Amino acid sequence: MAFCMGVGLTWGQDVFGEWYSIDPDTGDNESIIRVYEQGDEVFARIETILREEDKDKTCIECTGADKNKPIEGLVIMKGLKKDGQEYNGGKILDPKNGKYYKCYITLEEKNKLKLRGYIGFSAIGRTEYWYRVEGK
């Protein structure tokens, strides 16, 4: 019975909305990221950079259309599609180094999103957790 109740809690939730990204070095909230759906694909955009000293930074390491664009407002996740409880098949941009990585996201808990970025196989990569912005 407890298993059914736990599963039911996440069924009513989804990955869409606003999430805090966390600075891996300090553990502080770094930015607010909006995860949204466009057609049958999922994207994410940096809505707000929370540290005042970082607000005017641009993606100097990016290439193509993203080169020198402001990081605030930048679409960093593109092309994910729903696959069961996971969204995968897309890529994520790390604006600090301008590189794209394969990625997937899944809802770990009601207000906790797991993001896995990787090169090649998902075993070689990094996991981050984003936390839902309450009241959004």
CSV table of C-alpha atoms in Angstrom, one decimal:
chain,number,residue,atom,x,y,z
A,1,MET,CA,0.0,0.0,0.0
A,2,ALA,CA,2.8,2.5,0.8
A,3,PHE,CA,4.4,1.8,-2.6
A,4,CYS,CA,1.1,2.7,-4.4
A,5,MET,CA,0.8,5.9,-2.4
A,6,GLY,CA,4.3,6.9,-3.1
A,7,VAL,CA,3.9,6.4,-6.8
A,8,GLY,CA,0.7,8.3,-6.8
A,9,LEU,CA,2.3,11.4,-5.4
A,10,THR,CA,4.5,11.8,-8.5
A,11,TRP,CA,1.8,11.0,-11.1
A,12,GLY,CA,0.2,14.3,-10.5
A,13,GLN,CA,3.5,16.2,-10.9
A,14,ASP,CA,5.6,16.8,-13.9
A,15,VAL,CA,8.9,18.3,-14.8
A,16,PHE,CA,7.5,21.6,-16.1
A,17,GLY,CA,7.8,24.9,-14.3
A,18,GLU,CA,10.5,26.8,-12.5
A,19,TRP,CA,13.5,25.1,-10.8
A,20,TYR,CA,16.5,26.3,-8.8
A,21,SER,CA,19.8,25.1,-10.1
A,22,ILE,CA,22.4,24.7,-7.4
A,23,ASP,CA,26.0,25.9,-7.5
A,24,PRO,CA,28.0,22.7,-7.0
A,25,ASP,CA,30.8,24.5,-5.2
A,26,THR,CA,28.8,26.5,-2.7
A,27,GLY,CA,25.5,24.6,-2.5
A,28,ASP,CA,23.6,27.9,-3.0
A,29,ASN,CA,20.8,28.5,-5.4
A,30,GLU,CA,22.5,29.7,-8.6
A,31,SER,CA,19.6,30.4,-11.0
A,32,ILE,CA,16.0,29.8,-11.8
A,33,ILE,CA,15.5,27.6,-14.8
A,34,ARG,CA,12.1,27.2,-16.6
A,35,VAL,CA,11.5,23.8,-18.0
A,36,TYR,CA,8.8,23.9,-20.7
A,37,GLU,CA,7.3,22.0,-23.6
A,38,GLN,CA,7.2,23.1,-27.2
A,39,GLY,CA,5.4,20.7,-29.5
A,40,ASP,CA,6.5,17.2,-28.3
A,41,GLU,CA,9.9,18.3,-27.1
A,42,VAL,CA,11.1,19.6,-23.7
A,43,PHE,CA,13.4,22.6,-23.3
A,44,ALA,CA,14.9,24.7,-20.5
A,45,ARG,CA,15.8,28.3,-20.3
A,46,ILE,CA,17.7,30.2,-17.7
A,47,GLU,CA,15.1,32.7,-16.5
A,48,THR,CA,17.0,34.5,-13.7
A,49,ILE,CA,20.6,34.4,-12.5
A,50,LEU,CA,20.4,34.9,-8.7
A,51,ARG,CA,23.9,36.3,-8.0
A,52,GLU,CA,24.0,40.0,-8.9
A,53,GLU,CA,27.6,39.8,-9.9
A,54,ASP,CA,26.8,37.1,-12.6
A,55,LYS,CA,23.7,38.7,-14.1
A,56,ASP,CA,25.6,40.4,-17.0
A,57,LYS,CA,27.7,37.4,-18.0
A,58,THR,CA,27.6,36.2,-21.6
A,59,CYS,CA,28.4,32.8,-23.0
A,60,ILE,CA,31.8,33.6,-24.3
A,61,GLU,CA,32.8,29.9,-24.7
A,62,CYS,CA,29.6,29.1,-26.7
A,63,THR,CA,29.7,28.6,-30.5
A,64,GLY,CA,27.2,29.4,-33.2
A,65,ALA,CA,24.1,31.4,-32.5
A,66,ASP,CA,24.7,31.2,-28.7
A,67,LYS,CA,28.2,32.8,-28.9
A,68,ASN,CA,28.4,35.9,-26.6
A,69,LYS,CA,24.6,35.8,-25.8
A,70,PRO,CA,23.6,36.7,-22.3
A,71,ILE,CA,23.4,33.6,-20.1
A,72,GLU,CA,20.3,35.0,-18.5
A,73,GLY,CA,17.5,34.1,-21.0
A,74,LEU,CA,19.7,31.4,-22.7
A,75,VAL,CA,18.0,28.1,-23.8
A,76,ILE,CA,20.3,25.5,-22.3
A,77,MET,CA,18.3,22.3,-22.8
A,78,LYS,CA,16.9,21.2,-26.1
A,79,GLY,CA,15.1,18.3,-27.7
A,80,LEU,CA,14.2,16.0,-24.9
A,81,LYS,CA,11.2,13.7,-25.4
A,82,LYS,CA,9.1,11.7,-22.9
A,83,ASP,CA,10.1,8.1,-22.5
A,84,GLY,CA,8.1,6.5,-19.7
A,85,GLN,CA,9.0,8.5,-16.5
A,86,GLU,CA,12.1,10.0,-18.1
A,87,TYR,CA,12.7,12.7,-20.7
A,88,ASN,CA,15.8,11.9,-22.8
A,89,GLY,CA,17.3,12.1,-26.3
A,90,GLY,CA,18.2,15.8,-26.0
A,91,LYS,CA,21.2,17.9,-25.1
A,92,ILE,CA,22.2,20.4,-22.4
A,93,LEU,CA,24.6,23.3,-22.7
A,94,ASP,CA,27.0,24.2,-19.9
A,95,PRO,CA,27.3,28.0,-20.4
A,96,LYS,CA,30.5,28.0,-18.3
A,97,ASN,CA,32.4,26.0,-20.9
A,98,GLY,CA,30.2,26.3,-24.0
A,99,LYS,CA,29.9,22.5,-24.4
A,100,TYR,CA,26.8,20.5,-25.1
A,101,TYR,CA,26.2,17.1,-23.4
A,102,LYS,CA,23.6,14.4,-23.9
A,103,CYS,CA,21.2,14.5,-21.1
A,104,TYR,CA,18.1,13.1,-19.4
A,105,ILE,CA,15.8,14.4,-16.7
A,106,THR,CA,13.4,12.6,-14.4
A,107,LEU,CA,11.3,13.7,-11.4
A,108,GLU,CA,12.9,12.2,-8.4
A,109,GLU,CA,10.4,13.6,-5.9
A,110,LYS,CA,7.5,16.0,-6.2
A,111,ASN,CA,9.9,19.0,-6.0
A,112,LYS,CA,13.2,17.4,-6.9
A,113,LEU,CA,14.3,17.0,-10.5
A,114,LYS,CA,17.3,14.8,-11.5
A,115,LEU,CA,19.4,16.0,-14.4
A,116,ARG,CA,22.1,13.7,-15.8
A,117,GLY,CA,24.5,15.2,-18.4
A,118,TYR,CA,27.0,12.9,-20.1
A,119,ILE,CA,29.3,12.2,-22.9
A,120,GLY,CA,28.7,8.9,-24.8
A,121,PHE,CA,27.2,6.7,-22.1
A,122,SER,CA,25.2,8.0,-19.1
A,123,ALA,CA,27.7,6.2,-16.8
A,124,ILE,CA,30.3,8.8,-17.8
A,125,GLY,CA,28.8,12.2,-16.7
A,126,ARG,CA,27.5,14.3,-13.9
A,127,THR,CA,24.2,14.4,-12.0
A,128,GLU,CA,22.6,17.5,-10.7
A,129,TYR,CA,19.5,18.0,-8.8
A,130,TRP,CA,17.2,21.0,-9.3
A,131,TYR,CA,14.6,22.0,-6.8
A,132,ARG,CA,11.1,23.4,-7.6
A,133,VAL,CA,10.6,27.0,-7.0
A,134,GLU,CA,7.7,27.0,-4.5
A,135,GLY,CA,4.5,28.9,-5.4
A,136,LYS,CA,5.3,28.9,-9.1
